[in-house]
PDB file of C-alpha atoms in Angstrom:
ATOM      1  CA  UNK A   1      31.126 -25.408  37.736  1.00 38.00           C
ATOM      2  CA  UNK A   2      32.653 -29.336  39.670  1.00 38.00           C
ATOM      3  CA  UNK A   3      36.358 -29.834  41.707  1.00 36.00           C
ATOM      4  CA  UNK A   4      36.882 -31.653  38.794  1.00 36.00           C
ATOM      5  CA  UNK A   5      35.878 -29.286  36.413  1.00 36.00           C
ATOM      6  CA  UNK A   6      37.761 -26.535  37.561  1.00 37.00           C
ATOM      7  CA  UNK A   7      40.759 -28.995  38.208  1.00 36.00           C
ATOM      8  CA  UNK A   8      40.841 -29.253  34.236  1.00 40.00           C
ATOM      9  CA  UNK A   9      40.894 -25.527  34.081  1.00 40.00           C
ATOM     10  CA  UNK A  10      42.009 -24.281  36.424  1.00 38.00           C
ATOM     11  CA  UNK A  11      45.720 -26.632  34.938  1.00 38.00           C
ATOM     12  CA  UNK A  12      44.782 -24.953  31.408  1.00 39.00           C
ATOM     13  CA  UNK A  13      45.084 -21.429  33.241  1.00 38.00           C
ATOM     14  CA  UNK A  14      48.535 -22.468  33.923  1.00 36.00           C
ATOM     15  CA  UNK A  15      48.782 -22.342  30.317  1.00 33.00           C
ATOM     16  CA  UNK A  16      49.105 -18.501  30.129  1.00 33.00           C
ATOM     17  CA  UNK A  17      52.050 -19.170  32.720  1.00 31.00           C
ATOM     18  CA  UNK A  18      54.014 -21.637  31.054  1.00 32.00           C
ATOM     19  CA  UNK A  19      53.079 -21.646  28.157  1.00 31.00           C
ATOM     20  CA  UNK A  20      52.299 -25.248  27.849  1.00 35.00           C
ATOM     21  CA  UNK A  21      49.230 -27.690  29.515  1.00 38.00           C
ATOM     22  CA  UNK A  22      50.318 -30.152  31.844  1.00 42.00           C
ATOM     23  CA  UNK A  23      47.219 -33.573  31.857  1.00 43.00           C
ATOM     24  CA  UNK A  24      46.756 -36.828  32.187  1.00 44.00           C
ATOM     25  CA  UNK A  25      45.567 -39.032  28.933  1.00 47.00           C
ATOM     26  CA  UNK A  26      42.598 -40.263  32.086  1.00 50.00           C
ATOM     27  CA  UNK A  27      42.036 -37.048  33.524  1.00 54.00           C
ATOM     28  CA  UNK A  28      41.651 -34.994  30.602  1.00 55.00           C
ATOM     29  CA  UNK A  29      39.191 -37.047  29.045  1.00 55.00           C
ATOM     30  CA  UNK A  30      36.926 -37.885  32.211  1.00 61.00           C
ATOM     31  CA  UNK A  31      37.298 -33.905  32.829  1.00 59.00           C
ATOM     32  CA  UNK A  32      36.390 -33.126  29.269  1.00 57.00           C
ATOM     33  CA  UNK A  33      33.118 -34.998  28.966  1.00 59.00           C
ATOM     34  CA  UNK A  34      32.039 -33.993  32.572  1.00 63.00           C
ATOM     35  CA  UNK A  35      32.194 -30.546  31.355  1.00 57.00           C
ATOM     36  CA  UNK A  36      30.828 -30.418  28.195  1.00 54.00           C
ATOM     37  CA  UNK A  37      27.622 -32.408  29.766  1.00 59.00           C
ATOM     38  CA  UNK A  38      27.936 -30.077  32.381  1.00 60.00           C
ATOM     39  CA  UNK A  39      27.847 -27.113  29.917  1.00 53.00           C
ATOM     40  CA  UNK A  40      24.587 -28.021  29.009  1.00 51.00           C
ATOM     41  CA  UNK A  41      22.910 -32.031  30.087  1.00 49.00           C
ATOM     42  CA  UNK A  42      21.742 -32.171  26.168  1.00 50.00           C
ATOM     43  CA  UNK A  43      24.511 -31.419  24.338  1.00 46.00           C
ATOM     44  CA  UNK A  44      25.755 -34.637  25.819  1.00 44.00           C
ATOM     45  CA  UNK A  45      23.746 -36.819  23.853  1.00 43.00           C
ATOM     46  CA  UNK A  46      25.270 -35.457  20.322  1.00 44.00           C
ATOM     47  CA  UNK A  47      28.360 -37.174  18.421  1.00 42.00           C
ATOM     48  CA  UNK A  48      30.293 -34.043  18.497  1.00 48.00           C
ATOM     49  CA  UNK A  49      30.930 -33.795  21.797  1.00 47.00           C
ATOM     50  CA  UNK A  50      32.341 -37.318  22.279  1.00 48.00           C
ATOM     51  CA  UNK A  51      34.076 -37.798  18.952  1.00 52.00           C
ATOM     52  CA  UNK A  52      35.501 -34.064  20.448  1.00 54.00           C
ATOM     53  CA  UNK A  53      37.234 -35.922  23.447  1.00 52.00           C
ATOM     54  CA  UNK A  54      37.704 -38.996  21.017  1.00 53.00           C
ATOM     55  CA  UNK A  55      39.593 -36.733  18.919  1.00 54.00           C
ATOM     56  CA  UNK A  56      42.152 -35.307  20.670  1.00 54.00           C
ATOM     57  CA  UNK A  57      42.745 -38.378  23.007  1.00 53.00           C
ATOM     58  CA  UNK A  58      43.413 -40.501  19.087  1.00 52.00           C
ATOM     59  CA  UNK A  59      45.858 -37.548  18.306  1.00 49.00           C
ATOM     60  CA  UNK A  60      47.878 -37.091  20.442  1.00 49.00           C
ATOM     61  CA  UNK A  61      48.127 -40.535  20.806  1.00 48.00           C
ATOM     62  CA  UNK A  62      49.265 -40.964  17.177  1.00 46.00           C
ATOM     63  CA  UNK A  63      52.177 -38.519  17.687  1.00 47.00           C
ATOM     64  CA  UNK A  64      52.922 -40.728  20.450  1.00 46.00           C
ATOM     65  CA  UNK A  65      52.501 -38.483  23.063  1.00 45.00           C
ATOM     66  CA  UNK A  66      50.879 -40.813  25.264  1.00 42.00           C
ATOM     67  CA  UNK A  67      52.370 -44.009  27.369  1.00 41.00           C
ATOM     68  CA  UNK A  68      50.874 -47.264  29.048  1.00 40.00           C
ATOM     69  CA  UNK A  69      49.503 -45.389  32.008  1.00 40.00           C
ATOM     70  CA  UNK A  70      48.342 -42.554  32.291  1.00 39.00           C
ATOM     71  CA  UNK A  71      52.007 -40.826  31.413  1.00 36.00           C
ATOM     72  CA  UNK A  72      52.103 -36.946  31.286  1.00 38.00           C
ATOM     73  CA  UNK A  73      51.891 -35.182  28.627  1.00 38.00           C
ATOM     74  CA  UNK A  74      52.371 -31.731  27.536  1.00 43.00           C
ATOM     75  CA  UNK A  75      49.973 -30.873  24.877  1.00 44.00           C
ATOM     76  CA  UNK A  76      50.116 -26.553  24.111  1.00 46.00           C
ATOM     77  CA  UNK A  77      47.032 -24.039  23.840  1.00 43.00           C
ATOM     78  CA  UNK A  78      47.946 -24.018  19.952  1.00 47.00           C
ATOM     79  CA  UNK A  79      47.482 -26.881  19.995  1.00 49.00           C
ATOM     80  CA  UNK A  80      44.465 -27.630  21.602  1.00 46.00           C
ATOM     81  CA  UNK A  81      42.534 -24.973  19.870  1.00 47.00           C
ATOM     82  CA  UNK A  82      43.666 -26.231  16.391  1.00 50.00           C
ATOM     83  CA  UNK A  83      42.248 -29.392  17.651  1.00 48.00           C
ATOM     84  CA  UNK A  84      38.905 -28.527  18.930  1.00 48.00           C
ATOM     85  CA  UNK A  85      38.748 -26.257  15.613  1.00 47.00           C
ATOM     86  CA  UNK A  86      39.919 -29.091  13.461  1.00 42.00           C
ATOM     87  CA  UNK A  87      37.325 -31.538  13.542  1.00 42.00           C
ATOM     88  CA  UNK A  88      35.404 -32.920  11.383  1.00 40.00           C
ATOM     89  CA  UNK A  89      31.843 -31.340  10.466  1.00 41.00           C
ATOM     90  CA  UNK A  90      29.061 -33.860  12.140  1.00 37.00           C
ATOM     91  CA  UNK A  91      25.962 -34.447   9.854  1.00 32.00           C
ATOM     92  CA  UNK A  92      24.132 -35.091  13.107  1.00 31.00           C
ATOM     93  CA  UNK A  93      25.311 -33.122  14.695  1.00 34.00           C
ATOM     94  CA  UNK A  94      25.017 -29.873  11.902  1.00 34.00           C
ATOM     95  CA  UNK A  95      22.351 -28.067  14.341  1.00 39.00           C
ATOM     96  CA  UNK A  96      24.219 -27.340  17.119  1.00 39.00           C
ATOM     97  CA  UNK A  97      27.300 -26.266  15.475  1.00 40.00           C
ATOM     98  CA  UNK A  98      27.356 -23.324  17.074  1.00 38.00           C
ATOM     99  CA  UNK A  99      26.843 -24.743  20.365  1.00 38.00           C
ATOM    100  CA  UNK A 100      29.671 -26.473  19.976  1.00 42.00           C
ATOM    101  CA  UNK A 101      31.695 -23.513  18.731  1.00 45.00           C
ATOM    102  CA  UNK A 102      30.865 -21.408  21.187  1.00 46.00           C
ATOM    103  CA  UNK A 103      32.531 -24.599  23.872  1.00 47.00           C
ATOM    104  CA  UNK A 104      35.404 -24.401  22.144  1.00 48.00           C
ATOM    105  CA  UNK A 105      36.072 -21.029  22.353  1.00 46.00           C
ATOM    106  CA  UNK A 106      35.239 -20.922  25.179  1.00 47.00           C
ATOM    107  CA  UNK A 107      38.002 -23.416  26.099  1.00 47.00           C
ATOM    108  CA  UNK A 108      40.703 -21.372  24.160  1.00 45.00           C
ATOM    109  CA  UNK A 109      39.608 -17.892  26.540  1.00 46.00           C
ATOM    110  CA  UNK A 110      41.032 -19.593  29.046  1.00 46.00           C
ATOM    111  CA  UNK A 111      43.984 -22.079  28.105  1.00 42.00           C
ATOM    112  CA  UNK A 112      45.206 -18.335  25.677  1.00 39.00           C
ATOM    113  CA  UNK A 113      46.183 -15.890  26.883  1.00 37.00           C
ATOM    114  CA  UNK A 114      46.814 -13.575  23.842  1.00 38.00           C
ATOM    115  CA  UNK A 115      42.815 -14.268  23.175  1.00 41.00           C
ATOM    116  CA  UNK A 116      40.783 -16.584  21.181  1.00 42.00           C
ATOM    117  CA  UNK A 117      42.250 -18.694  18.342  1.00 45.00           C
ATOM    118  CA  UNK A 118      42.048 -16.127  15.635  1.00 49.00           C
ATOM    119  CA  UNK A 119      39.840 -19.381  13.480  1.00 54.00           C
ATOM    120  CA  UNK A 120      37.477 -19.348  15.607  1.00 51.00           C
ATOM    121  CA  UNK A 121      36.847 -16.550  16.803  1.00 55.00           C
ATOM    122  CA  UNK A 122      36.440 -15.510  12.567  1.00 64.00           C
ATOM    123  CA  UNK A 123      34.197 -18.767  12.016  1.00 67.00           C
ATOM    124  CA  UNK A 124      31.645 -17.816  15.534  1.00 63.00           C
ATOM    125  CA  UNK A 125      31.090 -14.417  14.200  1.00 71.00           C
ATOM    126  CA  UNK A 126      30.656 -16.134  10.235  1.00 78.00           C
ATOM    127  CA  UNK A 127      28.173 -17.703  12.368  1.00 77.00           C
ATOM    128  CA  UNK A 128      27.039 -14.278  14.060  1.00 78.00           C
ATOM    129  CA  UNK A 129      26.710 -13.156  10.881  1.00 86.00           C
ATOM    130  CA  UNK A 130      24.520 -16.140   9.462  1.00 88.00           C
ATOM    131  CA  UNK A 131      22.022 -15.991  12.362  1.00 87.00           C
ATOM    132  CA  UNK A 132      20.905 -12.431  12.046  1.00 89.00           C
ATOM    133  CA  UNK A 133      21.060 -12.503   8.255  1.00 91.00           C
ATOM    134  CA  UNK A 134      18.782 -15.424   8.653  1.00 91.00           C
ATOM    135  CA  UNK A 135      16.575 -13.145  10.978  1.00 91.00           C
ATOM    136  CA  UNK A 136      16.728  -9.866   9.185  1.00 93.00           C
ATOM    137  CA  UNK A 137      15.002 -12.627   5.762  1.00 93.00           C
ATOM    138  CA  UNK A 138      12.374 -13.931   8.565  1.00 91.00           C
ATOM    139  CA  UNK A 139      11.463 -10.897   9.138  1.00 93.00           C
ATOM    140  CA  UNK A 140      11.189  -9.004   5.680  1.00 94.00           C
ATOM    141  CA  UNK A 141       9.145 -12.284   4.993  1.00 93.00           C
ATOM    142  CA  UNK A 142       7.309 -11.688   8.181  1.00 93.00           C
ATOM    143  CA  UNK A 143       6.396  -8.547   7.100  1.00 93.00           C
ATOM    144  CA  UNK A 144       5.347  -8.953   2.933  1.00 92.00           C
ATOM    145  CA  UNK A 145       3.247 -11.572   4.954  1.00 92.00           C
ATOM    146  CA  UNK A 146       1.957  -8.768   7.238  1.00 93.00           C
ATOM    147  CA  UNK A 147       1.803  -6.645   3.973  1.00 93.00           C
ATOM    148  CA  UNK A 148      -0.406  -8.877   1.989  1.00 93.00           C
ATOM    149  CA  UNK A 149      -2.587  -8.867   4.311  1.00 94.00           C
ATOM    150  CA  UNK A 150      -2.931  -6.146   4.139  1.00 93.00           C
ATOM    151  CA  UNK A 151      -3.918  -6.264   1.404  1.00 93.00           C
ATOM    152  CA  UNK A 152      -6.016  -8.543   0.948  1.00 93.00           C
ATOM    153  CA  UNK A 153      -8.589  -7.545   3.955  1.00 93.00           C
ATOM    154  CA  UNK A 154      -8.980  -3.909   1.772  1.00 93.00           C
ATOM    155  CA  UNK A 155      -9.345  -6.119  -1.753  1.00 93.00           C
ATOM    156  CA  UNK A 156     -12.000  -7.524   0.722  1.00 93.00           C
ATOM    157  CA  UNK A 157     -13.164  -4.857   1.757  1.00 94.00           C
ATOM    158  CA  UNK A 158     -13.712  -3.673  -1.460  1.00 94.00           C
ATOM    159  CA  UNK A 159     -15.127  -6.355  -2.465  1.00 93.00           C
ATOM    160  CA  UNK A 160     -17.971  -6.338   0.190  1.00 94.00           C
ATOM    161  CA  UNK A 161     -18.534  -2.686   0.030  1.00 94.00           C
ATOM    162  CA  UNK A 162     -19.503  -3.563  -4.262  1.00 93.00           C
ATOM    163  CA  UNK A 163     -21.493  -6.046  -3.215  1.00 94.00           C
ATOM    164  CA  UNK A 164     -24.037  -3.872  -0.857  1.00 94.00           C
ATOM    165  CA  UNK A 165     -23.824  -0.733  -3.404  1.00 93.00           C
ATOM    166  CA  UNK A 166     -25.294  -3.549  -6.235  1.00 94.00           C
ATOM    167  CA  UNK A 167     -27.873  -5.895  -3.589  1.00 94.00           C
ATOM    168  CA  UNK A 168     -28.720  -2.038  -2.779  1.00 93.00           C
ATOM    169  CA  UNK A 169     -28.888  -1.386  -6.256  1.00 93.00           C
ATOM    170  CA  UNK A 170     -31.657  -4.630  -6.836  1.00 93.00           C
ATOM    171  CA  UNK A 171     -33.622  -3.368  -4.017  1.00 94.00           C
ATOM    172  CA  UNK A 172     -33.855   0.496  -5.846  1.00 93.00           C
ATOM    173  CA  UNK A 173     -34.521  -1.593  -8.859  1.00 93.00           C
ATOM    174  CA  UNK A 174     -37.567  -3.902  -7.362  1.00 93.00           C
ATOM    175  CA  UNK A 175     -39.538  -1.288  -5.585  1.00 93.00           C
ATOM    176  CA  UNK A 176     -39.137   1.314  -8.863  1.00 93.00           C
ATOM    177  CA  UNK A 177     -40.652  -2.384 -10.411  1.00 93.00           C
ATOM    178  CA  UNK A 178     -43.327  -2.863  -7.471  1.00 93.00           C
ATOM    179  CA  UNK A 179     -43.818   1.619  -7.686  1.00 93.00           C
ATOM    180  CA  UNK A 180     -44.500   0.303 -11.086  1.00 93.00           C
ATOM    181  CA  UNK A 181     -47.017  -1.886 -11.050  1.00 93.00           C
ATOM    182  CA  UNK A 182     -49.024  -0.505  -8.327  1.00 93.00           C
ATOM    183  CA  UNK A 183     -49.673   2.946 -10.577  1.00 93.00           C
ATOM    184  CA  UNK A 184     -49.881   0.531 -13.870  1.00 92.00           C
ATOM    185  CA  UNK A 185     -53.398  -0.923 -11.385  1.00 93.00           C
ATOM    186  CA  UNK A 186     -54.347   2.238 -10.528  1.00 92.00           C
ATOM    187  CA  UNK A 187     -54.703   3.447 -13.996  1.00 92.00           C
ATOM    188  CA  UNK A 188     -57.034   0.363 -14.980  1.00 92.00           C
ATOM    189  CA  UNK A 189     -58.622   1.081 -11.608  1.00 92.00           C
ATOM    190  CA  UNK A 190     -59.779   4.360 -13.242  1.00 92.00           C
ATOM    191  CA  UNK A 191     -60.242   3.162 -16.576  1.00 91.00           C
ATOM    192  CA  UNK A 192     -62.664   0.718 -15.041  1.00 91.00           C
ATOM    193  CA  UNK A 193     -64.636   3.768 -13.581  1.00 91.00           C
ATOM    194  CA  UNK A 194     -64.174   5.676 -16.625  1.00 91.00           C
ATOM    195  CA  UNK A 195     -65.843   3.050 -18.133  1.00 90.00           C
ATOM    196  CA  UNK A 196     -68.785   2.157 -15.800  1.00 89.00           C
ATOM    197  CA  UNK A 197     -69.411   5.804 -15.548  1.00 88.00           C
ATOM    198  CA  UNK A 198     -69.468   5.440 -18.597  1.00 87.00           C
ATOM    199  CA  UNK A 199     -72.166   3.023 -19.544  1.00 86.00           C
ATOM    200  CA  UNK A 200     -74.305   4.903 -16.899  1.00 85.00           C
ATOM    201  CA  UNK A 201     -74.193   7.225 -19.377  1.00 84.00           C
ATOM    202  CA  UNK A 202     -75.649   5.475 -22.133  1.00 82.00           C
ATOM    203  CA  UNK A 203     -77.922   3.923 -19.785  1.00 82.00           C
ATOM    204  CA  UNK A 204     -79.800   6.833 -19.046  1.00 83.00           C
ATOM    205  CA  UNK A 205     -81.634   7.910 -22.185  1.00 80.00           C
ATOM    206  CA  UNK A 206     -82.185   4.545 -22.114  1.00 81.00           C
ATOM    207  CA  UNK A 207     -84.059   4.553 -19.014  1.00 81.00           C
ATOM    208  CA  UNK A 208     -85.705   7.870 -20.394  1.00 83.00           C
ATOM    209  CA  UNK A 209     -87.118   6.701 -23.592  1.00 84.00           C
ATOM    210  CA  UNK A 210     -88.785   3.723 -21.415  1.00 84.00           C
ATOM    211  CA  UNK A 211     -89.943   6.029 -19.219  1.00 86.00           C
ATOM    212  CA  UNK A 212     -91.589   8.216 -21.477  1.00 86.00           C
ATOM    213  CA  UNK A 213     -92.988   5.594 -23.454  1.00 86.00           C
ATOM    214  CA  UNK A 214     -94.423   4.469 -19.810  1.00 86.00           C
ATOM    215  CA  UNK A 215     -95.871   7.838 -20.246  1.00 86.00           C
ATOM    216  CA  UNK A 216     -97.378   8.315 -23.514  1.00 85.00           C
ATOM    217  CA  UNK A 217     -98.571   4.627 -22.941  1.00 86.00           C
ATOM    218  CA  UNK A 218    -100.535   5.959 -20.251  1.00 83.00           C
ATOM    219  CA  UNK A 219    -102.307   9.124 -21.535  1.00 84.00           C
ATOM    220  CA  UNK A 220    -103.027   6.944 -24.944  1.00 82.00           C
ATOM    221  CA  UNK A 221    -104.761   4.596 -21.862  1.00 80.00           C
ATOM    222  CA  UNK A 222    -106.785   8.107 -20.696  1.00 81.00           C
ATOM    223  CA  UNK A 223    -107.807   9.722 -23.785  1.00 78.00           C
ATOM    224  CA  UNK A 224    -109.561   5.678 -24.565  1.00 77.00           C
ATOM    225  CA  UNK A 225    -110.854   5.607 -21.593  1.00 73.00           C
ATOM    226  CA  UNK A 226    -114.724   8.262 -22.339  1.00 67.00           C
ATOM    227  CA  UNK A 227    -114.552   7.043 -26.004  1.00 68.00           C
ATOM    228  CA  UNK A 228    -115.045   3.288 -24.428  1.00 65.00           C
ATOM    229  CA  UNK A 229    -117.464   4.860 -21.355  1.00 66.00           C
ATOM    230  CA  UNK A 230    -120.522   6.388 -24.730  1.00 64.00           C
ATOM    231  CA  UNK A 231    -120.210   3.235 -26.145  1.00 65.00           C
ATOM    232  CA  UNK A 232    -120.824   0.718 -23.359  1.00 64.00           C
ATOM    233  CA  UNK A 233    -123.912   2.497 -22.453  1.00 65.00           C
ATOM    234  CA  UNK A 234    -124.966   2.682 -26.631  1.00 65.00           C
ATOM    235  CA  UNK A 235    -125.166  -0.895 -25.798  1.00 65.00           C
ATOM    236  CA  UNK A 236    -126.504  -0.987 -23.024  1.00 63.00           C
ATOM    237  CA  UNK A 237    -129.104   0.112 -24.413  1.00 61.00           C
TER     238      UNK A 237
END
């Protein structure tokens, strides 16, 4: 903290001894702005922090505690805490409300020897409880989402297993069909072979008959030949 901030806090700490805080208007405005800005540069653009300085100054001026030319004023630590805790909520800075409460909480700790202002302490604890509840809800949602993912994965695995089982059954059916077709082809071939054998068997008696007929013809011819020879001789004579 800079020299000016140390000066302001040094004056504020005096409240534990004198039970009052003595500050000048100009010093108070300048040092409070500077102190807020040093806490975190990103806080300073927030309208609420700037409004805090203006609000306290205007409140003191309305009470007639401030005079022209930076007259020394007196403000007790309780008044400072009450003013800080009673600042109106600004929608622009709602997301940083806890940061603002922490700033006032720290200031009240420094100026009040008894401890933090009860109202601010309650607000701070309430905010912490809200954050804790939000974290718990977020964790529960995360766990629920993880459970859903696990269940979906299990369902997908079951579906894949069912599909694989169905594919295996189809393959088995195809194999069985192929085997049946092969068996049918073999049966057809066997039937054809049997038919050929039957035809051959039927042809054999016919061939035998033909051979017998041939033999009979040959024998007749042989028998006719001796008869023809005497006839020829007679004719020659």
